[in-house]
Short mmCIF file of C-alpha atoms in Angstrom, two decimals:
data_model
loop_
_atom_site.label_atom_id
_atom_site.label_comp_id
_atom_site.label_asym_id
_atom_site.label_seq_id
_atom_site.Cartn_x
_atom_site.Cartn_y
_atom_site.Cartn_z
CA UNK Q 249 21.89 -25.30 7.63
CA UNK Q 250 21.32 -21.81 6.86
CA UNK Q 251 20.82 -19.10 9.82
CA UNK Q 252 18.76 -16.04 8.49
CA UNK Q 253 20.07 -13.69 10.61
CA UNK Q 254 18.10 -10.62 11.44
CA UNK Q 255 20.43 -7.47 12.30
CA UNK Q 256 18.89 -5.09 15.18
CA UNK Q 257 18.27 -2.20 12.70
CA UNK Q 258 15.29 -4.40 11.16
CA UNK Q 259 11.88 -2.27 11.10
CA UNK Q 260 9.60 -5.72 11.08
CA UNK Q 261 7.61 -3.90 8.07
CA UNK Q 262 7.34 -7.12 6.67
CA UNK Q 263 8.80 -6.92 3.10
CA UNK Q 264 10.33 -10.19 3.48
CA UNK Q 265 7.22 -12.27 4.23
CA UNK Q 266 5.52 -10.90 1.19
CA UNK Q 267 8.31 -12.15 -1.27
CA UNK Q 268 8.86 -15.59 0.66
CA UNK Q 269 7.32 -17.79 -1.40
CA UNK Q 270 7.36 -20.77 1.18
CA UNK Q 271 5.93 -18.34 3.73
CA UNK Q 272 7.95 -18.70 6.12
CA UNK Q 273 8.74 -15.28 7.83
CA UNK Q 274 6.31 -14.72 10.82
CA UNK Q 275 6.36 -10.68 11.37
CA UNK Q 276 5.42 -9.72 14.44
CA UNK Q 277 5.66 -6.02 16.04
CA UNK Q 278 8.98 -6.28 17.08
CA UNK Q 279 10.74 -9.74 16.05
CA UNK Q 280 10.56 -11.67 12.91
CA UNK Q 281 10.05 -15.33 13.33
CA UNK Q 282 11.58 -17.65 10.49
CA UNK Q 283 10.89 -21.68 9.88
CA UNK Q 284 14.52 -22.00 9.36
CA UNK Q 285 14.10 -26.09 8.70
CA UNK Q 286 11.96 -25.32 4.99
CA UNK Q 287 14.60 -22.54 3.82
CA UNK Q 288 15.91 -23.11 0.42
CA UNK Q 289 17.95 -20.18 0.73
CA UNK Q 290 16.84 -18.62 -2.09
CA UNK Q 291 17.77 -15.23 -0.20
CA UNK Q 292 15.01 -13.39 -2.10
CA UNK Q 293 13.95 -11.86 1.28
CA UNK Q 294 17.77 -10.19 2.01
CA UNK Q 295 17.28 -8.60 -1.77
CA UNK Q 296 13.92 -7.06 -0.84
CA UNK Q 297 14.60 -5.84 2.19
CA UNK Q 298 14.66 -1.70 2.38
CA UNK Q 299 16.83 -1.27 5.04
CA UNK Q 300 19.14 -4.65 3.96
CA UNK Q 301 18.95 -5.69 8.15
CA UNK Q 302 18.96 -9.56 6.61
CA UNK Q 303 21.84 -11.67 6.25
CA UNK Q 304 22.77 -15.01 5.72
CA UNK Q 305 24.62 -16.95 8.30
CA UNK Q 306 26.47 -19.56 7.71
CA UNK M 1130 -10.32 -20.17 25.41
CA UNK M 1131 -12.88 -20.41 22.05
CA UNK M 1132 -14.35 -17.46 20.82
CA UNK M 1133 -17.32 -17.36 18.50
CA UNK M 1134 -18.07 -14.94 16.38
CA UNK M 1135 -19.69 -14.57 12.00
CA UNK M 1136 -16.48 -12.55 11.18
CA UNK M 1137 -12.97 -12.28 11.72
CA UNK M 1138 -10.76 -9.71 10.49
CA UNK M 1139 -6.99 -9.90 10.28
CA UNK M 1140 -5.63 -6.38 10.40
CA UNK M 1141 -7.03 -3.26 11.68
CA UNK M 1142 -5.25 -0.72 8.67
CA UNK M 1143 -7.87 1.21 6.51
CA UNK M 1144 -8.79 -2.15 4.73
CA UNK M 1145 -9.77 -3.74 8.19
CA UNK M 1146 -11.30 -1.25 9.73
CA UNK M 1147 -14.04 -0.48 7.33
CA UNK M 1148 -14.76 -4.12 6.21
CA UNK M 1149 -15.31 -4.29 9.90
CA UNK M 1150 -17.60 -1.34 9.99
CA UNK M 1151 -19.84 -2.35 7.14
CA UNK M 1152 -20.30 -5.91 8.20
CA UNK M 1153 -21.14 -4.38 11.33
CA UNK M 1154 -23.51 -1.78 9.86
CA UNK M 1155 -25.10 -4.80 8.34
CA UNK M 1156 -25.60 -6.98 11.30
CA UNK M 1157 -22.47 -9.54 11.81
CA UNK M 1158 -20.77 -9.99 15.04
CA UNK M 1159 -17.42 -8.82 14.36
CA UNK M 1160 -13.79 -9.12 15.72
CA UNK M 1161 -10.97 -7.33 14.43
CA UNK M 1162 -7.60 -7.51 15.70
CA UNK M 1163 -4.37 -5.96 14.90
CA UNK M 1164 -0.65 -7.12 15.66
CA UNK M 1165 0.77 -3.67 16.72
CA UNK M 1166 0.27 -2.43 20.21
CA UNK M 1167 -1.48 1.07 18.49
CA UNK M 1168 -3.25 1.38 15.29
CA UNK M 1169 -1.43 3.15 12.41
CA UNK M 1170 1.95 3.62 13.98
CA UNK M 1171 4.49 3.48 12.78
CA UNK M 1172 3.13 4.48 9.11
CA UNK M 1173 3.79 2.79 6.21
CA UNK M 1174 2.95 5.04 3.37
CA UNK M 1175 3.04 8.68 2.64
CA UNK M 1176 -0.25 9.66 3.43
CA UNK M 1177 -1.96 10.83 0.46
CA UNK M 1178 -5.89 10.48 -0.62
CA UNK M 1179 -7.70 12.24 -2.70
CA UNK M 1180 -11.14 14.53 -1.93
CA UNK M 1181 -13.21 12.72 -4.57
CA UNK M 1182 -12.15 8.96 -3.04
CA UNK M 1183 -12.91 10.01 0.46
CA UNK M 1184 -15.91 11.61 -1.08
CA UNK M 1185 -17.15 8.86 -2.34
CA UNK M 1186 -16.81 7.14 0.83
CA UNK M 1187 -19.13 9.47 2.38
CA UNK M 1188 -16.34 9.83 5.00
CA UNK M 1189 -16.24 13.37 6.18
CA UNK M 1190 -12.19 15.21 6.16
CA UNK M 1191 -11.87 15.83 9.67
CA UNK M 1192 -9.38 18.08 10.99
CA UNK M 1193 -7.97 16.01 13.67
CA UNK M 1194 -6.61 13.39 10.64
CA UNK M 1195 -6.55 15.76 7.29
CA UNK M 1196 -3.13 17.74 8.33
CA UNK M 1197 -2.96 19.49 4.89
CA UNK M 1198 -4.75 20.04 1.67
CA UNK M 1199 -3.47 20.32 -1.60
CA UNK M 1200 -3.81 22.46 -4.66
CA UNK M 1201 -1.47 20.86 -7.44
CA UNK M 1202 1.23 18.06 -8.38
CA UNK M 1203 4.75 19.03 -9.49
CA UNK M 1204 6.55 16.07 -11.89
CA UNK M 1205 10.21 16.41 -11.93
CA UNK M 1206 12.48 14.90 -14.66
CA UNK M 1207 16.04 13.77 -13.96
CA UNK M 1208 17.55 17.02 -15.17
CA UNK M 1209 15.29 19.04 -12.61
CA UNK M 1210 12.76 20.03 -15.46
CA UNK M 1211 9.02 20.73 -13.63
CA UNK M 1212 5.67 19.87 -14.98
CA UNK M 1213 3.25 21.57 -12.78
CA UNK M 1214 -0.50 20.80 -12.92
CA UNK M 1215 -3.21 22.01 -10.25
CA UNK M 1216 -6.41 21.25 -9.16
CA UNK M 1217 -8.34 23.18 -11.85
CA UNK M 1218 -6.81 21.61 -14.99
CA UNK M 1219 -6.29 17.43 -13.70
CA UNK M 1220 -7.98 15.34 -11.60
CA UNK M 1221 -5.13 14.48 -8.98
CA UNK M 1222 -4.71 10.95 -8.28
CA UNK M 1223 -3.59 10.34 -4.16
CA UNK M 1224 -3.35 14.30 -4.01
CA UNK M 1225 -6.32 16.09 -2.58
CA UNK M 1226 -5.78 15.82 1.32
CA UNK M 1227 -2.57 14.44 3.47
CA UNK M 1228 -3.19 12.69 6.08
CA UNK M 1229 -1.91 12.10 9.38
CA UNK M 1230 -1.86 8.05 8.85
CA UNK M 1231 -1.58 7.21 13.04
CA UNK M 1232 -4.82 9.82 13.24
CA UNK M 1233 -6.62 8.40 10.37
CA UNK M 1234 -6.14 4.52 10.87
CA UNK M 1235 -7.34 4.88 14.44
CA UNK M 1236 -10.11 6.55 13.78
CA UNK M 1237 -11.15 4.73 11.18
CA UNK M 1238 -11.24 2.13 13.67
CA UNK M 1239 -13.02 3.73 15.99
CA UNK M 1240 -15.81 3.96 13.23
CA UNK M 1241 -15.65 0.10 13.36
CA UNK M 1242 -15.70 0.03 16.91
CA UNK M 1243 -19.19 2.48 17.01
CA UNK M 1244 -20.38 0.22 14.40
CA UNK M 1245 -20.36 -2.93 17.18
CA UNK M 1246 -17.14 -4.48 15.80
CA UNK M 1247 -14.83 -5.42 18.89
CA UNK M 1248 -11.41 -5.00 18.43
CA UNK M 1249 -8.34 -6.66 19.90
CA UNK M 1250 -5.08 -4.88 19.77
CA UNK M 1251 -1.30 -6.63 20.21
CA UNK M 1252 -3.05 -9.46 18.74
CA UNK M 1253 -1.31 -12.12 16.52
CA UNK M 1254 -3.07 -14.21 14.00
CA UNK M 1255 -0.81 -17.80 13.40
CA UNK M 1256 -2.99 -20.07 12.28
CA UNK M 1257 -5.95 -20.81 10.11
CA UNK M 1258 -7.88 -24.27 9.59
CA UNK M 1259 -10.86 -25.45 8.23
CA UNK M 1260 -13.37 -27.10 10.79
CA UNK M 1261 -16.62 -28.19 9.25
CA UNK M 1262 -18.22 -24.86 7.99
CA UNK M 1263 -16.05 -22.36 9.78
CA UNK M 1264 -12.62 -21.32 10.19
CA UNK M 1265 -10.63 -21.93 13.44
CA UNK M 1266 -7.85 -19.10 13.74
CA UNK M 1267 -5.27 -19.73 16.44
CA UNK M 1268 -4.25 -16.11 17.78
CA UNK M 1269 -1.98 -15.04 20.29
CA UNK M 1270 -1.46 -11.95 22.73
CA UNK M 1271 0.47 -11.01 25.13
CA UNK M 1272 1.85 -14.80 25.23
CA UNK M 1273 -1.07 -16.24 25.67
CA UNK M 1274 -2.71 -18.35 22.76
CA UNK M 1275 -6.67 -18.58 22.36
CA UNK M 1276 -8.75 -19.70 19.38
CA UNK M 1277 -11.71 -17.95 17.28
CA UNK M 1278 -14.36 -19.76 15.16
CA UNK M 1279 -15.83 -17.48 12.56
CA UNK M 1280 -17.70 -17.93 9.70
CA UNK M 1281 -15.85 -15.55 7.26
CA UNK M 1282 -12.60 -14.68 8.15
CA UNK M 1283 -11.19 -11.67 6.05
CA UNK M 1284 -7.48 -11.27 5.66
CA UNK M 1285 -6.68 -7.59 5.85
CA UNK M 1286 -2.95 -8.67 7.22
CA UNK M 1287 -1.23 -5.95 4.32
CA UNK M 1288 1.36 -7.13 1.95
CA UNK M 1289 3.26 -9.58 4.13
CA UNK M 1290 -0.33 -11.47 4.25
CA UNK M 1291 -0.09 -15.22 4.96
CA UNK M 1292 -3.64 -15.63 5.64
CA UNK M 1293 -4.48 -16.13 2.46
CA UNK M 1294 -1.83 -18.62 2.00
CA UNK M 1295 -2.88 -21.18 4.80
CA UNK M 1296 -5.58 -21.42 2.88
CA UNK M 1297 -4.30 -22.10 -0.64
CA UNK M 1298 -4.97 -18.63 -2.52
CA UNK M 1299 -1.39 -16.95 -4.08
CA UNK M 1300 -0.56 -14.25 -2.15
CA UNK M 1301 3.24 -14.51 -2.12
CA UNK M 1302 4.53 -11.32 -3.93
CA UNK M 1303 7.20 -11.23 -6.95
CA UNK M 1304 9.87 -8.83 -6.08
CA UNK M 1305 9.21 -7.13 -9.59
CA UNK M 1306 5.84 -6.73 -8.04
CA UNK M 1307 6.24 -5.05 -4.73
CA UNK M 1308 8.38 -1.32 -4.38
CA UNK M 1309 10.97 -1.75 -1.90
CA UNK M 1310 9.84 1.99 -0.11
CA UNK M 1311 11.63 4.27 2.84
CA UNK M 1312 10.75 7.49 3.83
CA UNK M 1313 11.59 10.28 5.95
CA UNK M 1314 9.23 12.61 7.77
CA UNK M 1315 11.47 15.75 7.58
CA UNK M 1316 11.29 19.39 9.20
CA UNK M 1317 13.38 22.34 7.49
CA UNK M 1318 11.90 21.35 3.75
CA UNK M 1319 11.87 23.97 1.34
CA UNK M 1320 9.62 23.14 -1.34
CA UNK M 1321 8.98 25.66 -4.42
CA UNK M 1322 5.17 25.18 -4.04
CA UNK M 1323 4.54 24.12 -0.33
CA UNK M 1324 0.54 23.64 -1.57
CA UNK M 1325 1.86 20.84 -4.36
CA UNK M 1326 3.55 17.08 -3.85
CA UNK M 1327 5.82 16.43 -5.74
CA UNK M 1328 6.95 13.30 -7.76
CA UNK M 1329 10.99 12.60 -9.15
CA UNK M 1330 11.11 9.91 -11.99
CA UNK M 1331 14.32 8.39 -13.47
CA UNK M 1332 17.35 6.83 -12.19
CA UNK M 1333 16.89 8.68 -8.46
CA UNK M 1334 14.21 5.68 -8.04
CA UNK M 1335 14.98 3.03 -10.33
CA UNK M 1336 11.63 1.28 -10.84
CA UNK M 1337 9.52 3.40 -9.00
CA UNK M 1338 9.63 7.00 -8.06
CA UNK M 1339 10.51 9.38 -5.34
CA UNK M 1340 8.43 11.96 -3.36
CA UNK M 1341 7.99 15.11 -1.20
CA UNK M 1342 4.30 14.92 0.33
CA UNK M 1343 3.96 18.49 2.33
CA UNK M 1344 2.50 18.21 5.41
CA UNK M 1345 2.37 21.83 6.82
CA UNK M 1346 4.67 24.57 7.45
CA UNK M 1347 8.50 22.82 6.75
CA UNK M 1348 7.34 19.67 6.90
CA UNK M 1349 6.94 16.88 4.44
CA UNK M 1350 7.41 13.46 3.63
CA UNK M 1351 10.44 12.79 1.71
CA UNK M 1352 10.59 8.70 0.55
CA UNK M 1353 10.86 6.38 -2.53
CA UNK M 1354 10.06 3.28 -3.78
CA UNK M 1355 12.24 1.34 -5.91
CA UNK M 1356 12.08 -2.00 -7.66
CA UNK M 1357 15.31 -4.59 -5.92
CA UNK M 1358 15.26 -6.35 -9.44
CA UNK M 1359 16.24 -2.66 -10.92
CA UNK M 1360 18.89 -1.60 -8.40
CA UNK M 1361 21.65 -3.23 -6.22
CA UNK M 1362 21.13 -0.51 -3.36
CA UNK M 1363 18.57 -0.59 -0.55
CA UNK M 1364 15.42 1.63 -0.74
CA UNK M 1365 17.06 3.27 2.69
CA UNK M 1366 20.26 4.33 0.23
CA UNK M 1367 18.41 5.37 -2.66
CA UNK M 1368 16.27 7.49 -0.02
CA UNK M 1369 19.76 9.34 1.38
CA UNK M 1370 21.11 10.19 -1.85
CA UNK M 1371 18.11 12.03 -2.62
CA UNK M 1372 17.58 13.58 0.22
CA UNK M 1373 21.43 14.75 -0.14
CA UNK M 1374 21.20 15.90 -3.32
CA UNK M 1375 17.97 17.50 -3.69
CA UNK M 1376 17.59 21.28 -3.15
CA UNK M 1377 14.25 21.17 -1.31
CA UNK M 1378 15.91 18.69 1.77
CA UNK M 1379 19.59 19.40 1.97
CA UNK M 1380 18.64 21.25 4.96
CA UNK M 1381 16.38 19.27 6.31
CA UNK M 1382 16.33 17.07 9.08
CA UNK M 1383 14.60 13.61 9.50
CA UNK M 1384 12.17 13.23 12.70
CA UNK M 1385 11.01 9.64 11.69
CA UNK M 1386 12.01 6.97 9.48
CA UNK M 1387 9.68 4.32 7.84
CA UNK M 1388 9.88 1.34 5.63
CA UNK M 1389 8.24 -1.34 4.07
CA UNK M 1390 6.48 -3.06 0.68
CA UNK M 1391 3.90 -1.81 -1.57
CA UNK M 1392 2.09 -4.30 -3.92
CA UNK M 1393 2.23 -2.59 -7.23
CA UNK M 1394 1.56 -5.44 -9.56
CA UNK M 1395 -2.19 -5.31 -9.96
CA UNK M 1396 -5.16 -6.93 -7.83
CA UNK M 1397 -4.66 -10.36 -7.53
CA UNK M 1398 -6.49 -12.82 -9.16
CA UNK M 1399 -8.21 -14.70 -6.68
CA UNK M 1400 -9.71 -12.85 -3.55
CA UNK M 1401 -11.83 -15.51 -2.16
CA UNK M 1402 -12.49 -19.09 -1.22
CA UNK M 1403 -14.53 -20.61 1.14
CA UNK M 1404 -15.23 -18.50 4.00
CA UNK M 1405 -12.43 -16.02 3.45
CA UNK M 1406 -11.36 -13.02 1.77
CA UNK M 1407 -8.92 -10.78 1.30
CA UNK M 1408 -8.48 -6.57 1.16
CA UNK M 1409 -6.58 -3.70 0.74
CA UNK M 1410 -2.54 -4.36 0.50
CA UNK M 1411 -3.19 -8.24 1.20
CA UNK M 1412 -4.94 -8.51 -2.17
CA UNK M 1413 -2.70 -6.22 -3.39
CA UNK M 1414 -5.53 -3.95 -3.91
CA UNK M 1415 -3.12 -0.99 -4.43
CA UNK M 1416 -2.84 1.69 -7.64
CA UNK M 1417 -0.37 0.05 -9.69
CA UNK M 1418 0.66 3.36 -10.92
CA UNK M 1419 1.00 5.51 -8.11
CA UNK M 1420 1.17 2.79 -5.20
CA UNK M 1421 -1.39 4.88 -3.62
CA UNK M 1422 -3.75 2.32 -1.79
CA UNK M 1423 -6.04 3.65 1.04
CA UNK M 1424 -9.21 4.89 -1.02
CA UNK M 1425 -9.16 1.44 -2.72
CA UNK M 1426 -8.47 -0.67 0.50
CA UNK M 1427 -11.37 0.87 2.01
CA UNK M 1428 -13.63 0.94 -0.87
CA UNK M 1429 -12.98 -2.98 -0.89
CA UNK M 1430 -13.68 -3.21 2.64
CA UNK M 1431 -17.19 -1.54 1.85
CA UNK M 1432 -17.96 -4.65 -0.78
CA UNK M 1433 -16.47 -7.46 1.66
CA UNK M 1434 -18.39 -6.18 4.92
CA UNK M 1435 -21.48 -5.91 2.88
CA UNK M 1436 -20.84 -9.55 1.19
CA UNK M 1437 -19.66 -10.83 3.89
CA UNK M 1438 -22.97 -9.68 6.28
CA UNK M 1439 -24.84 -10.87 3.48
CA UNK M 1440 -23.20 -14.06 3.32
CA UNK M 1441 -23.98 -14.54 7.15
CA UNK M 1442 -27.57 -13.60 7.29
CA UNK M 1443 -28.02 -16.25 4.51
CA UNK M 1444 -26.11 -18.97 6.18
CA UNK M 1445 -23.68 -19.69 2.89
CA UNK M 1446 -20.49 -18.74 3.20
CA UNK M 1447 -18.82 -20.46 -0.16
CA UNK M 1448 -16.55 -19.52 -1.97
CA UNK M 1449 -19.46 -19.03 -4.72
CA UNK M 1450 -21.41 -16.76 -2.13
CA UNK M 1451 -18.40 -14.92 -1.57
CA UNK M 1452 -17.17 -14.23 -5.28
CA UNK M 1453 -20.01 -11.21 -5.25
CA UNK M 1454 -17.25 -9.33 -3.51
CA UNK M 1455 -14.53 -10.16 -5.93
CA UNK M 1456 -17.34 -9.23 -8.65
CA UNK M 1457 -17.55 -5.61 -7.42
CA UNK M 1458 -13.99 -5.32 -6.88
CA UNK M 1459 -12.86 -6.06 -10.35
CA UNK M 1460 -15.89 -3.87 -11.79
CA UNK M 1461 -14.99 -1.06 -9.85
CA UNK M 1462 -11.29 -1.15 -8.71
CA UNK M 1463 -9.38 -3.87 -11.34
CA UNK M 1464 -10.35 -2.53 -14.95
CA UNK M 1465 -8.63 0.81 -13.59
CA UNK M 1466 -5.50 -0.93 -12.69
CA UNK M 1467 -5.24 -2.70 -15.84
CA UNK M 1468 -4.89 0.47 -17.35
CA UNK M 1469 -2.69 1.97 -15.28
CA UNK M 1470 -0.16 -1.03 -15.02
CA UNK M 1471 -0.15 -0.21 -18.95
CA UNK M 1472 1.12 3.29 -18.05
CA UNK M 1473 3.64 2.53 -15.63
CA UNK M 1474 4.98 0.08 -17.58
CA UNK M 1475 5.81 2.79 -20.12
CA UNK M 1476 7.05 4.63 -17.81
CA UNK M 1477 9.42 2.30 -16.05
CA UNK M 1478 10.89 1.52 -19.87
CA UNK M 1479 11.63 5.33 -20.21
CA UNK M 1480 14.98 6.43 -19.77
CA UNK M 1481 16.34 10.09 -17.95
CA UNK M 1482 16.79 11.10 -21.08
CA UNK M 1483 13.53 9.99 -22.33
CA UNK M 1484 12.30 11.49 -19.29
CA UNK M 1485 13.80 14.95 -19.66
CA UNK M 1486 12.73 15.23 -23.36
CA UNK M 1487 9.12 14.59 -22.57
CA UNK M 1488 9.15 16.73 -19.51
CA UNK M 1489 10.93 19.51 -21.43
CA UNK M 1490 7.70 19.16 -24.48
CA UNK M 1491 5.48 19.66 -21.52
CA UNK M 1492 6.87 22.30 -19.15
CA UNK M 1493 5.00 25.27 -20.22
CA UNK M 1494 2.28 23.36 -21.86
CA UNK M 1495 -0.95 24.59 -21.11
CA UNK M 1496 -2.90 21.47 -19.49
CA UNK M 1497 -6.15 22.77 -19.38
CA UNK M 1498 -6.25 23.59 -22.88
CA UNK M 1499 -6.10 20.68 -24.42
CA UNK M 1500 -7.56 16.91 -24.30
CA UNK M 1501 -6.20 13.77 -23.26
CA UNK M 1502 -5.93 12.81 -26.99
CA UNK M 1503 -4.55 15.88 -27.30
CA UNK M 1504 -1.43 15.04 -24.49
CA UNK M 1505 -1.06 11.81 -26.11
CA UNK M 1506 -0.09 13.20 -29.55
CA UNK M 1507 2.11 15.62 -28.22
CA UNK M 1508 3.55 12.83 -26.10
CA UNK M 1509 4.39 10.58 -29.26
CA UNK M 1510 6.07 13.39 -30.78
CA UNK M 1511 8.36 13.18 -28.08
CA UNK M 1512 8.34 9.14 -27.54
CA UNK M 1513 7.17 7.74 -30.00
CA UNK M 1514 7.02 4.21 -27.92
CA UNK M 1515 4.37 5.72 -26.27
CA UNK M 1516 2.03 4.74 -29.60
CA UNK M 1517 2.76 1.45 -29.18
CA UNK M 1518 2.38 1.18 -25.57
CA UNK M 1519 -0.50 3.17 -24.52
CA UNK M 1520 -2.39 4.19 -28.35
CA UNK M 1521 -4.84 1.63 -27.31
CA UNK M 1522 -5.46 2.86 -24.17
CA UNK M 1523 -7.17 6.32 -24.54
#
């Protein structure tokens, strides 16, 4: 299963959730919440992100 | 813990605030809430509105939130070639007045809040569902989780909205359609015209563009949006490489750092269903063109409090009722964008040196001389695409 991991730099402006298009990133103000269990890993929300502070985890 | 109330909105940003004030204004019981533990901060955007859109808002510049008014625009090509325009000759798009966004959004607010809308900060919307002819929204704060039942529920939850997608409408963004954007608020700028922004086109922002915004004495906002399908680099790269190698901020230093998405793809298609709608960045309600958003977020909000307060007084909140609001939005805010999604995608095909050739036709033009059919002959001199992809258009 993939891990989204979320590096400590991450701004929560919520860039990913916009792009996810199984809607699956909760922002809040200071965490990000993913459904991990629906990813397909199609890792559009580590290309968007404008401060890259996604990875995948394997 | 149920609350009742006629309307719900998701987000207290421009879009939020004055749909709350107008439904307000017009009657309806109205809760907003917001996420973040204060209003506007951290900003998202780089502050720019212009006189005739707040104008026309009948909101009146106030100095606690306008931190700096403007007189002209500078356009830079790749090679460092200026076109310079001012007040007097162009109408400036996002340009008359910089704000001070934490200011502005709270006040704003406040309006809301004088208008009889209640508001609920370091609040969390998670859920929506449908319960006979309202909509249940399970919200959290400060770990606790409660429930409201409104009538209309308005999803002003900017671009990372998923309001709208509980309930079936297509708000998920295509990364060609949302600027990846970071900026810097900077001290020790030196600009050439501290009274003008400035805009940098070509491969410094592949996709988008960059900016200086000034906001008084040496300070400015120095950012960029780019398009990820255009670049492998983050926005945050793209942003120090500019900042490095441009003149006006190799001395400067950065007192704040912000990020995030801009919806630049046009209004989307569907703003409503039944007893919800969406504003401002959520419905992507954003200047294709210049990704400038907070005139038309708020003009929006005007047209869904005033639907929405209609919609409640006559006890129909359908989808049918609600499409009045989506009526006035494309009237007055979608044929615009249409046109200028034409414009930027001529300008995203254009190359530097495309970019430096029509810049260099234009320099020491004199704008206020001639006519917009005017510009657009000289400008197919120069690019001659620019028949084919805008002729129709003016």
């Amino acid at each position: 299963m993939i891990i989204m991991k979320v590096n400590e730099w991450c701004m929560y402006c919520g860039e990913c959730a916009g792009v996810c298009s199984r809607s699956l990133i909760e922002v809040r103000e200071n965490s990000l919440k993913f459904d991990k269990k629906k990813c397909k890993e199609c890792t559009i929300c580590i290309q968007v992100c404008p401060v890259q502070a996604l990875a995948k985890e394997e | 813990m149920l609350i009742e109330t006629d309307v719900l909105v998701i987000g207290a940003g421009p879009a939020g605030s004055s749909t709350a004030k107008h439904a307000a204004l017009n009657g309806s019981d109205v809760i907003v809430i917001d996420k973040k533990s204060e209003i506007g901060a951290p900003k998202r955007c780089a502050e720019g509105v212009s006189k005739e859109g707040l104008k026309k808002l009948k909101i009146e510049p106030s100095n606690r939130w306008v931190i700096k008014e403007l007189s002209g625009v500078r356009m830079i090509a790749p090679d460092g070639t200026s076109v310079w325009l001012n007040e007097e000759k162009v109408k400036l798009p996002e340009a008359g007045y910089i704000l001070e966004r934490k200011v502005f959004d709270k006040h704003m607010a406040m309006d809301a809040a004088r208008a009889g809308a209640k508001i609920m900060v370091k609040t969390l919307a998670k859920g929506i569902r449908r319960e006979d002819d309202h909509l249940v929204t399970t919200l959290e704060t400060m770990g606790e989780e409660f429930e409201v039942k409104a009538k209309i529920v308005v999803g002003a939850d900017g671009p990372e909205s998923r309001m709208g997608r509980f309930l079936g409408l297509k708000t998920t963004l295509k990364p060609k359609n949302m600027e990846s954007c970071a900026q810097f608020e900077m001290v020790n700028v030196k600009m050439e015209d501290p009274d003008s922004i400035e805009f940098y086109f070509g491969s410094v922002a592949p996709g988008g563009y960059a900016w200086i915004f000034p906001k008084g004495d040496d300070i400015a906002n120095v950012g960029l949006g780019i398009l990820t399908t255009e670049t492998d680099k983050s926005a945050y790269d793209h942003l120090l490489e500019f900042v490095k190698n441009n003149p006006s901020t190799q001395n400067a230093q950065p007192v704040e750092l912000n990020v995030g998405g801009d919806p630049v793809g046009g209004m989307l298609k569907e703003l409503v269903t039944d007893n919800f709608m969406l504003v401002g960045d959520a419905a992507s309600q954003v200047n294709p063109l210049t990704g400038g958003g907070i005139i038309t977020a708020m003009e929006a909000g005007v047209y869904a409090g005033e639907v929405a307060a209609a919609a409640i007084k006559d006890g129909d909140y359908s989808a049918k009722k609600l499409s009045k609001y989506q009526e006035r939005c494309e009237e007055n805010i979608g044929v615009k964008f249409k046109r200028d999604l034409k414009v930027k995608d001529y300008l995203q095909s254009l190359s530097d040196e495309e970019l430096n050739s029509i810049a260099d036709a234009f320099h020491d033009i004199e704008l206020d001389t001639i006519n917009t059919a005017e510009l657009i002959k000289q400008l197919i001199k120069v690019s001659p695409k620019a028949l084919l992809k805008l002729g129709k258009l003016f």
